[in-house]
Structures are given as C-alpha cells and as structure tokens.
Coordinates of C-alpha atoms and ligand atoms in Angstrom, one line a residue:
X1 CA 3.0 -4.9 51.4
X2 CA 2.8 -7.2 48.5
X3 CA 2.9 -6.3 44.7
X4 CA -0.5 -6.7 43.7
X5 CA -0.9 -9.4 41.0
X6 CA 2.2 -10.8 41.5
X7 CA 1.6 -14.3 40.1
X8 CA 3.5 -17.1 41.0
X9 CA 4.4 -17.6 37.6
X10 CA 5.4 -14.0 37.2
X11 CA 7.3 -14.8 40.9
X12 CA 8.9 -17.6 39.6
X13 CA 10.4 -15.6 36.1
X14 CA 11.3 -13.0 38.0
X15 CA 13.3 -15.3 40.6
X16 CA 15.2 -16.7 38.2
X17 CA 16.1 -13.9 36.8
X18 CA 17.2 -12.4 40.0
X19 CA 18.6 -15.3 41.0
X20 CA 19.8 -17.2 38.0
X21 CA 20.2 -15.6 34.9
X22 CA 21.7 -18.3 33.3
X23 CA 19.3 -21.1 33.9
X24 CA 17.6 -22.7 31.2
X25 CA 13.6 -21.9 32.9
X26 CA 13.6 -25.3 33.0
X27 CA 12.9 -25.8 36.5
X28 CA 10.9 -22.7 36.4
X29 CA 8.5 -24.7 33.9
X30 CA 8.2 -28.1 36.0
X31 CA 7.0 -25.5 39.3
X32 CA 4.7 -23.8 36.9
X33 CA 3.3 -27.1 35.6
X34 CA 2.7 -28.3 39.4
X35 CA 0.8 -24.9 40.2
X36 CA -1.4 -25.6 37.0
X37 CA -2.1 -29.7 39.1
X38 CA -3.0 -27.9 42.1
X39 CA -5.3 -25.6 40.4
X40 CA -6.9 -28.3 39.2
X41 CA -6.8 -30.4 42.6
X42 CA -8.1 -27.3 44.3
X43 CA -11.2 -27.5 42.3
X44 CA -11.9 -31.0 42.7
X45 CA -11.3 -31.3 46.4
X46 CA -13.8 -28.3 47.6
X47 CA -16.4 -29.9 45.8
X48 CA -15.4 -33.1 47.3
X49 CA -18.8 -33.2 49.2
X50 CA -20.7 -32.6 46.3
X51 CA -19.0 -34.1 44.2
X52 CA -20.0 -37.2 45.8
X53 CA -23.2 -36.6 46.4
X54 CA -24.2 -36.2 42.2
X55 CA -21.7 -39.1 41.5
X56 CA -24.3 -41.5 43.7
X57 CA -27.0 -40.1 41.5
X58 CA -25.4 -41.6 38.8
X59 CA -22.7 -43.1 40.1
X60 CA -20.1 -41.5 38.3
X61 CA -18.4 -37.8 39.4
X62 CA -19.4 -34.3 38.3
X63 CA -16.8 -35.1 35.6
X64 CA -18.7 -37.8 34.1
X65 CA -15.3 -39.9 34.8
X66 CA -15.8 -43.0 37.1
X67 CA -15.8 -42.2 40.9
X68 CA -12.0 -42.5 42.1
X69 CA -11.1 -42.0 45.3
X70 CA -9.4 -37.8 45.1
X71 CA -5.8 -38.9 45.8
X72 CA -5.8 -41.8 43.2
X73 CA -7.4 -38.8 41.1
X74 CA -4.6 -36.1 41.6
X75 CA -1.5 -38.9 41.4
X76 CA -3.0 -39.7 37.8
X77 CA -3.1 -36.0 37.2
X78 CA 0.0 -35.2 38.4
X79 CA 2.0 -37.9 36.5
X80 CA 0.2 -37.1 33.4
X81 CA 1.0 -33.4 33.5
X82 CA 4.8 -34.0 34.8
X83 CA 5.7 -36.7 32.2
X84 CA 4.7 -34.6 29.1
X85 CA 7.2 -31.9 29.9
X86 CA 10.4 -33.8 29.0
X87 CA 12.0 -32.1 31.9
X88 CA 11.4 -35.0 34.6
X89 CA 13.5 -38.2 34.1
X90 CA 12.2 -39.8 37.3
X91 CA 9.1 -39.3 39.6
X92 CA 8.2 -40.9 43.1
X93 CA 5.1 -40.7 44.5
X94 CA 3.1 -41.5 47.7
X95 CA 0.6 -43.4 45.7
X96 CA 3.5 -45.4 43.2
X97 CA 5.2 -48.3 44.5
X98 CA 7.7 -48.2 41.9
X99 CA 9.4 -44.7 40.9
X100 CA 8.1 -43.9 37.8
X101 CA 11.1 -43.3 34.7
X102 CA 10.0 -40.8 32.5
X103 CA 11.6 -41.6 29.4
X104 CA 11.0 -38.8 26.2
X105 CA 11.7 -38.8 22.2
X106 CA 14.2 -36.2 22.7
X107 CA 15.5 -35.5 26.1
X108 CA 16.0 -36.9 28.8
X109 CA 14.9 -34.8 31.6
X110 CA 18.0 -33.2 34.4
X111 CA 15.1 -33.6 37.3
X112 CA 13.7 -35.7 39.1
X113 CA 10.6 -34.7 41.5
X114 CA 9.2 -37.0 44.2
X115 CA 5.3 -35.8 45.6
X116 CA 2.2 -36.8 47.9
X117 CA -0.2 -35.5 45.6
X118 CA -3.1 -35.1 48.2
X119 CA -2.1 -36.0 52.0
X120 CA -4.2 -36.2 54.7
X121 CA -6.8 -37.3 52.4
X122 CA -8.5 -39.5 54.6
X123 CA -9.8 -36.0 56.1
X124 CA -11.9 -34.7 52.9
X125 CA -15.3 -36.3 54.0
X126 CA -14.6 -34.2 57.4
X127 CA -14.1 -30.9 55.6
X128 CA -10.8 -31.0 57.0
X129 CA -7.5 -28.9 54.8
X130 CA -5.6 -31.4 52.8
X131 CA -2.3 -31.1 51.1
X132 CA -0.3 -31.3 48.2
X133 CA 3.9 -31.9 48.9
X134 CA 6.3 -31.8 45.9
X135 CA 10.0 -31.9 46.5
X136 CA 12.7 -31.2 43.2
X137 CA 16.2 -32.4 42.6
X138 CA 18.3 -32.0 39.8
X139 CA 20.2 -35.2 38.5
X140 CA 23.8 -35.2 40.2
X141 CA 24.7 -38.4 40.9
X142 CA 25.5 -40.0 37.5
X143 CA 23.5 -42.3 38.3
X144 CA 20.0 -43.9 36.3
X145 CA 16.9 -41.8 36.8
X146 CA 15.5 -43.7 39.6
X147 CA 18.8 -43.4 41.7
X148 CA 19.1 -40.1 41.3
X149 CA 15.4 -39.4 43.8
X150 CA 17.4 -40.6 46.6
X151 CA 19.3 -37.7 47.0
X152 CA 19.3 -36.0 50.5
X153 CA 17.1 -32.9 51.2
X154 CA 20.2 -30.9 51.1
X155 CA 20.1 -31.2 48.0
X156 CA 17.2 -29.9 47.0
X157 CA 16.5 -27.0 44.0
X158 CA 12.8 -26.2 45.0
X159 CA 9.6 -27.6 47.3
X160 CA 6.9 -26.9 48.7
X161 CA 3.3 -27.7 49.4
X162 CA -0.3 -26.4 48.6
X163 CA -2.8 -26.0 51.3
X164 CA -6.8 -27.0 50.4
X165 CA -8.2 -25.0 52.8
X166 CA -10.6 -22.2 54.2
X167 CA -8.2 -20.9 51.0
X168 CA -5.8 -22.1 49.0
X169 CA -1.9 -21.6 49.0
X170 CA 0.9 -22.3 47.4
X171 CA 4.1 -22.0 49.1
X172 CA 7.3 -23.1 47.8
X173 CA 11.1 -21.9 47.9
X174 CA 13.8 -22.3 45.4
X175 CA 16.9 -21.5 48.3
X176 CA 16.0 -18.0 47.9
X177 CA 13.6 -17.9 50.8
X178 CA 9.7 -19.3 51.0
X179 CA 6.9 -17.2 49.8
X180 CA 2.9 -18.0 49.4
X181 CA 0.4 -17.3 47.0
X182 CA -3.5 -17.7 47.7
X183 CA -5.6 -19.1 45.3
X184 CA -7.9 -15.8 43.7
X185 CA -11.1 -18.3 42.9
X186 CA -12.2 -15.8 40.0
X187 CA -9.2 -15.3 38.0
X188 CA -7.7 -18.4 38.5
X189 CA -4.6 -17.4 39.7
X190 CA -1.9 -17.5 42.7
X191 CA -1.2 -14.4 44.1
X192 CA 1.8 -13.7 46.2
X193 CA 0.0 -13.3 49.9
X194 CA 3.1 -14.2 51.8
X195 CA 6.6 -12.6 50.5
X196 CA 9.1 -14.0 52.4
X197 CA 8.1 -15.9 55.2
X198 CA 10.2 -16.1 58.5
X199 CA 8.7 -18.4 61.3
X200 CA 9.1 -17.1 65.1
X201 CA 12.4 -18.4 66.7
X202 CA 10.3 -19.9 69.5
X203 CA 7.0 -21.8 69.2
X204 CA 3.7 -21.1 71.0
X205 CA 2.3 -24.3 70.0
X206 CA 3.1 -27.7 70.1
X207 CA 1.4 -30.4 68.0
X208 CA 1.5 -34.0 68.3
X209 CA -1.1 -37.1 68.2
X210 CA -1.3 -36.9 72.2
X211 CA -3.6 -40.6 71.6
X212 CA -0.1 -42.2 71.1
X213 CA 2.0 -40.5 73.6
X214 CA 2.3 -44.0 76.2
X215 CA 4.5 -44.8 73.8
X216 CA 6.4 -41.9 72.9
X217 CA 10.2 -42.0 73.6
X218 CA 11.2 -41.0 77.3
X219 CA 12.2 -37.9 76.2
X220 CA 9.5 -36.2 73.8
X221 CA 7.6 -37.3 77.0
X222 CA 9.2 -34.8 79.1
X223 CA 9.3 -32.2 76.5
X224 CA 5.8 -32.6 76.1
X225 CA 5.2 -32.5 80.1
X226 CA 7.8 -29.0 80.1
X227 CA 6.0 -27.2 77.5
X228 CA 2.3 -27.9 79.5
X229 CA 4.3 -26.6 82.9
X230 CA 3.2 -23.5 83.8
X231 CA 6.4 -20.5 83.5
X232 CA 5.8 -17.1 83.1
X233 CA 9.7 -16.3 82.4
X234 CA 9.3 -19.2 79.4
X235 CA 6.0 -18.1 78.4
X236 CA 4.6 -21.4 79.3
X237 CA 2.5 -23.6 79.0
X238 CA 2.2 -23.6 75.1
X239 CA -1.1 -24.1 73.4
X240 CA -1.7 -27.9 71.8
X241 CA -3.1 -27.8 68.2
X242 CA -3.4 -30.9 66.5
X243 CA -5.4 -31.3 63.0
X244 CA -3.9 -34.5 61.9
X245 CA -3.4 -33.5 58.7
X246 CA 0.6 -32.8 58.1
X247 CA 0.4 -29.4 55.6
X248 CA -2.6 -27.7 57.7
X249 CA 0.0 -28.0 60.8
X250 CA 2.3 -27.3 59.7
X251 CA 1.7 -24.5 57.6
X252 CA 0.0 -22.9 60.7
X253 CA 3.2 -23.5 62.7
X254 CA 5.2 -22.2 60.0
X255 CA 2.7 -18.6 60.5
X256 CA 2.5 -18.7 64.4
X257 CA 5.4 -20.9 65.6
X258 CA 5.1 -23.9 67.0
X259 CA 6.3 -27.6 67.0
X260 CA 5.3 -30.5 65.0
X261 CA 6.3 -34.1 66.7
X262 CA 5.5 -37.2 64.9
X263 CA 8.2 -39.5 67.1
X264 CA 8.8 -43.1 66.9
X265 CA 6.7 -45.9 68.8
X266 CA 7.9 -49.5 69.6
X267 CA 4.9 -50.7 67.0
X268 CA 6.3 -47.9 64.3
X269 CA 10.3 -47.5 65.2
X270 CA 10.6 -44.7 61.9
X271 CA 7.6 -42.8 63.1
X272 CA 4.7 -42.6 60.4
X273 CA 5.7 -39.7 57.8
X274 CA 7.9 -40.2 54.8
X275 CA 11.4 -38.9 54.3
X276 CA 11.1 -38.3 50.4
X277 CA 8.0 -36.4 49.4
X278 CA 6.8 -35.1 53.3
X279 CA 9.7 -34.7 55.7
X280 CA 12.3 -33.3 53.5
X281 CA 10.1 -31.0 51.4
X282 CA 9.0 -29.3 54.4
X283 CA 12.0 -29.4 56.2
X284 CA 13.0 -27.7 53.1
X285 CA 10.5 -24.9 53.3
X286 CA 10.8 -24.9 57.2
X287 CA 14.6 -24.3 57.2
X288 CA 14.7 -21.4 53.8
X289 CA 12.3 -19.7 56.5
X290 CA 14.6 -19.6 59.7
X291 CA 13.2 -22.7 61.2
X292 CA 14.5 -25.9 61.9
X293 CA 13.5 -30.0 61.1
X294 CA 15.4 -33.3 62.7
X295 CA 14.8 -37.1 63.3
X296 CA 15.8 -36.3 67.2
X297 CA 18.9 -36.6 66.4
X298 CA 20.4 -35.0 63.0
X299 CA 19.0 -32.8 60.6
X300 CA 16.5 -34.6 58.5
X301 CA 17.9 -32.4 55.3
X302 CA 21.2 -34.6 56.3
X303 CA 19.7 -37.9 55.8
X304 CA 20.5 -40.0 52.4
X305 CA 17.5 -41.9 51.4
X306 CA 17.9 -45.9 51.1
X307 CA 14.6 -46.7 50.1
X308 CA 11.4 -44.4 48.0
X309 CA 9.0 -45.1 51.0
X310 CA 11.5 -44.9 54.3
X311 CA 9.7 -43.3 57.4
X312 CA 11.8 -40.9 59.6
X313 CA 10.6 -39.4 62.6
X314 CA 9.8 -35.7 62.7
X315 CA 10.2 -33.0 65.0
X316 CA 10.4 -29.7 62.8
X317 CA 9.3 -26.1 63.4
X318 CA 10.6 -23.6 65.7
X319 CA 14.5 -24.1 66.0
X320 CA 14.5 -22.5 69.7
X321 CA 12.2 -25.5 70.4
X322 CA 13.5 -28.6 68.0
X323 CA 16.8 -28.3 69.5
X324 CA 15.2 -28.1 73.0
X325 CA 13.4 -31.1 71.8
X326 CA 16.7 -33.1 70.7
X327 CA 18.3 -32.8 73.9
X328 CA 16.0 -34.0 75.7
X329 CA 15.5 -36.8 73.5
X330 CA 19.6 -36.9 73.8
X331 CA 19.1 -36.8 77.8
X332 CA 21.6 -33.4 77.5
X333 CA 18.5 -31.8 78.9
X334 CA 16.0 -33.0 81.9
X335 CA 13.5 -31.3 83.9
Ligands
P6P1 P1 -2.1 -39.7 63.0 C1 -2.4 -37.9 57.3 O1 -2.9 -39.2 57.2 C2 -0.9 -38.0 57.7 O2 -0.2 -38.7 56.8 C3 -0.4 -36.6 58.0 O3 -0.9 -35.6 57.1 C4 -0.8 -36.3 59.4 O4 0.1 -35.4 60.1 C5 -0.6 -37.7 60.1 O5 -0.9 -38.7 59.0 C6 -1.6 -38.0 61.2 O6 -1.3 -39.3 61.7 O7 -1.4 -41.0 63.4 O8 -2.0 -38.6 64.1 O9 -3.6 -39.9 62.6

C-alpha cells in the first residue's frame, strides 16, 4: 500500500537520502522545480477547451496573456523556471532550435536537462492525454554546456514524464526504480500512487500507427502479423491500442504490458520520435522498471547523440516482446 501523503518532494528528499547521502540536493531541486512546471501545465491544459473558448471573447486567454498555442506556453514556462535555478548549464528542447546555455552570476550549473514540454499537443482540441518528457544528465564530458546534452541515455541521473489525463501523474526514476504520483487537484500536490513500478515481462498489447504499416520494414510486418495470429499456448492474438499520443501509450503499456513500435519508413528512414527528450527518457523509465527499449537493433540507452533533434526508431516496452521484435527485424526469427 502506499504511504499516504507521500509527496514527491518528500519522495525525492527521502531518495536521496537513501540513496545518496552525500549529494548536494541539487538534482533533487531541478526535479522539484519540473513538478512545480507540470503543476502549472496541468492547469492550463484541462482548461484547454475553455480556455479557448473565453480567449475568443476577448481574444486573449483566461490569463489575460495573449492566446499562445499550449506547447509554445509550457516551453516558455519551463525555460523560465529551469534557468533561474543556477543548477542547469544547458537545456534542449522540442520547441528550441538551438540548445539553450544557461549561463548564471555565480555558478555555473553541473546539469544539463533536455525536455518536450507538452507532446502530442496536436491532441488537446480532441480531449486527448498529452505529455510532458524531461530527461537529466550531469556534465561529464569536459566539454562546453551544449556538448555535454549529447550524452547517451546510459547516462542518465533522472527522467521521466507527466501524463495530462483522466488524472495526472508524474513518474520519474533516479536509477533507483520508477514510481508515480497522481496529481491531488485540491491540495495541489503529487502523491505517490505508484511505488515501484515493474511492467509485465510479456505484453498483451501492441501499439503502432497501423495507417503506415505498407511501409513498415519486412520484419515489424511479420511481427505485427504473429502477434494478430491466433495461439492459445502464446496467449495470442494481442489486443491493438493506439492513442497516438507517445506518453498516454506508453504509460498504459508500462501498467498493462505491451509494445510500442514507431519503425522507420522509406519517406522517414529514423522513424518520427526524437532520441534526446522522447526515446531515451522513456527508455529510461521503461528499462529502471524491468522493461526494455531499442532502435531494432541496439539498445536505444546505447546510442551517442550526433545532433539535438536526431530521430531513432522505437520499439520499447515489454522485453519478452522487443527482443522478439528485433529478431525478426534481424531475420533470426520468421514465422
Ligand atoms: P503518428 C505526437 O505528435 C507524437 O509525437 C507522439 O506523441 C505520438 O506517439 C506520435 O507523434 C504519433 O505519430 O504518425 O502516429 O500520428
């Protein structure tokens, strides 16, 4: 059962207490400052609708601020919030071009923290869940700020994501396992939901944009066609769930088991998702909790970034069923 009002800034004390006695709390401050964003996102984005609806009144947003689309919104907020804590050196964003160097009076900051402050933003008018995706490193390569984000997932200290849904949750893992908190509207706080969070060795679901599958490498194709065939000893076929927006899938995968695929096409050879702030943050948070994430070929955690925005494909979830996945994409498996 879990503590009751466990906050996940008492979680995160309390963790690096446990886990790191000597640390600094730096790091623990730059994940409290991103749960502070979030709250803040989470209040803006279900009132979205409406929102909308009393900015065309008056054509400006409940907040008396011009009307900006919600992402553009929360990549302002988050760079504001992250750049005043003389923690961050560097930051990368979905929304930024450029990395953004965070230079301060006094220090300069031993992180660095790339993030896609709202994805699957495109889904808000639909009353879809959105996402937030934060990944953390800490500087290691001698190297000038901006360098120093293209560090492999390995490498990671913490990530995680927030989930804007039917609630809201914050899950995120430091190494020391993943854990959620949902969002308690009244007090304003994240409370630990999900201690320690293990996804099922073998998925039950599969998850992929089925619209693009003609062009899907030979063998995700047969995958796909396996895990629709019909065996009882393989508890087949698996159910297709598919909301199209990355955190939402995955974060139900992550609960059920199951298998998220976005692969390569000829008209988009790296696939669609990016390595820095989507795939390795949640292959991150996928691996602390027993699962596994690849590009259908090595570990995505493996793969050394060459640019802020590079694409990889993605095939992460269940390990049973990404490894199945990369040999058939390997042609070490057939059906
Ligand atoms: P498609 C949302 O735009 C996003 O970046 C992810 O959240 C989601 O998984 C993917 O794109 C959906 O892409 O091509 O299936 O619409």
């Amino acid at each position: 059962m879990p503590q009751p009002w466990m906050t996940i800034e008492r979680h995160i004390v309390e963790s690096q207490r446990m886990y790191n006695p000597q640390a600094t709390g730096e790091l623990s401050k730059i994940l409290m400052d991103i749960a502070f964003c979030c709250k803040v996102i989470n209040k803006d984005t279900n009132k979205a609708g409406l929102a909308d609806i009393l900015g065309k009144a008056n054509h400006e947003n409940v907040q008396g601020e011009e009307q900006q689309k919600l992402d553009v919104w929360a990549n302002e907020l988050m760079k504001n919030v992250l750049s005043r804590s003389g923690l961050i050196a560097a930051m990368s964003s979905e929304e930024e071009e450029k990395a953004i160097l965070v230079p301060s009076e006094n220090t300069y900051g031993r992180y660095v923290i790339s993030f896609d402050p709202l994805d699957g933003s495109s889904n808000i008018d639909a009353n879809v869940s959105i996402g937030t995706i934060f990944a953390i490193h800490r500087r290691r390569l001698g190297q000038p700020a901006e360098g120093e984000l293209l560090q492999p997932g390995r490498h990671l200290v913490a990530a995680g994501y927030v989930i804007y849904g039917s609630s809201s949750i914050f899950v995120y893992s430091t190494g020391h396992g993943v854990h959620g908190f949902t969002l308690h509207p009244a007090i304003g706080d994240f409370l630990l939901s999900h201690p320690d969070i293990r996804t099922p060795e073998r998925a039950k679901i599969y998850s992929t944009n089925e619209g693009h599958s003609d062009a899907f490498p030979e063998g995700v194709k047969k995958y796909i066609q396996y895990v629709k065939t019909p065996n009882k000893k393989e508890k087949l076929p698996m159910s297709a769930r598919y909301i199209g927006s990355m955190v939402a899938d995955i974060h139900r995968n992550l609960l059920y088991g199951g298998v998220f695929m976005y692969p390569p096409t000829e008209k988009s050879p790296n696939g669609k998702l990016r390595l820095l702030y989507e795939a390795s943050p949640l292959a991150f948070i996928v691996e602390q909790a027993g699962g596994y994430a690849s590009n259908g070929e090595i570990p995505i955690l493996d793969i050394k970034p060459e640019s802020l925005h590079q694409r990889v494909p993605l095939y992460i979830g269940s390990t049973y069923d990404v490894k199945m996945l990369e040999d058939f994409i390997q042609g070490r498996r057939d059906l």
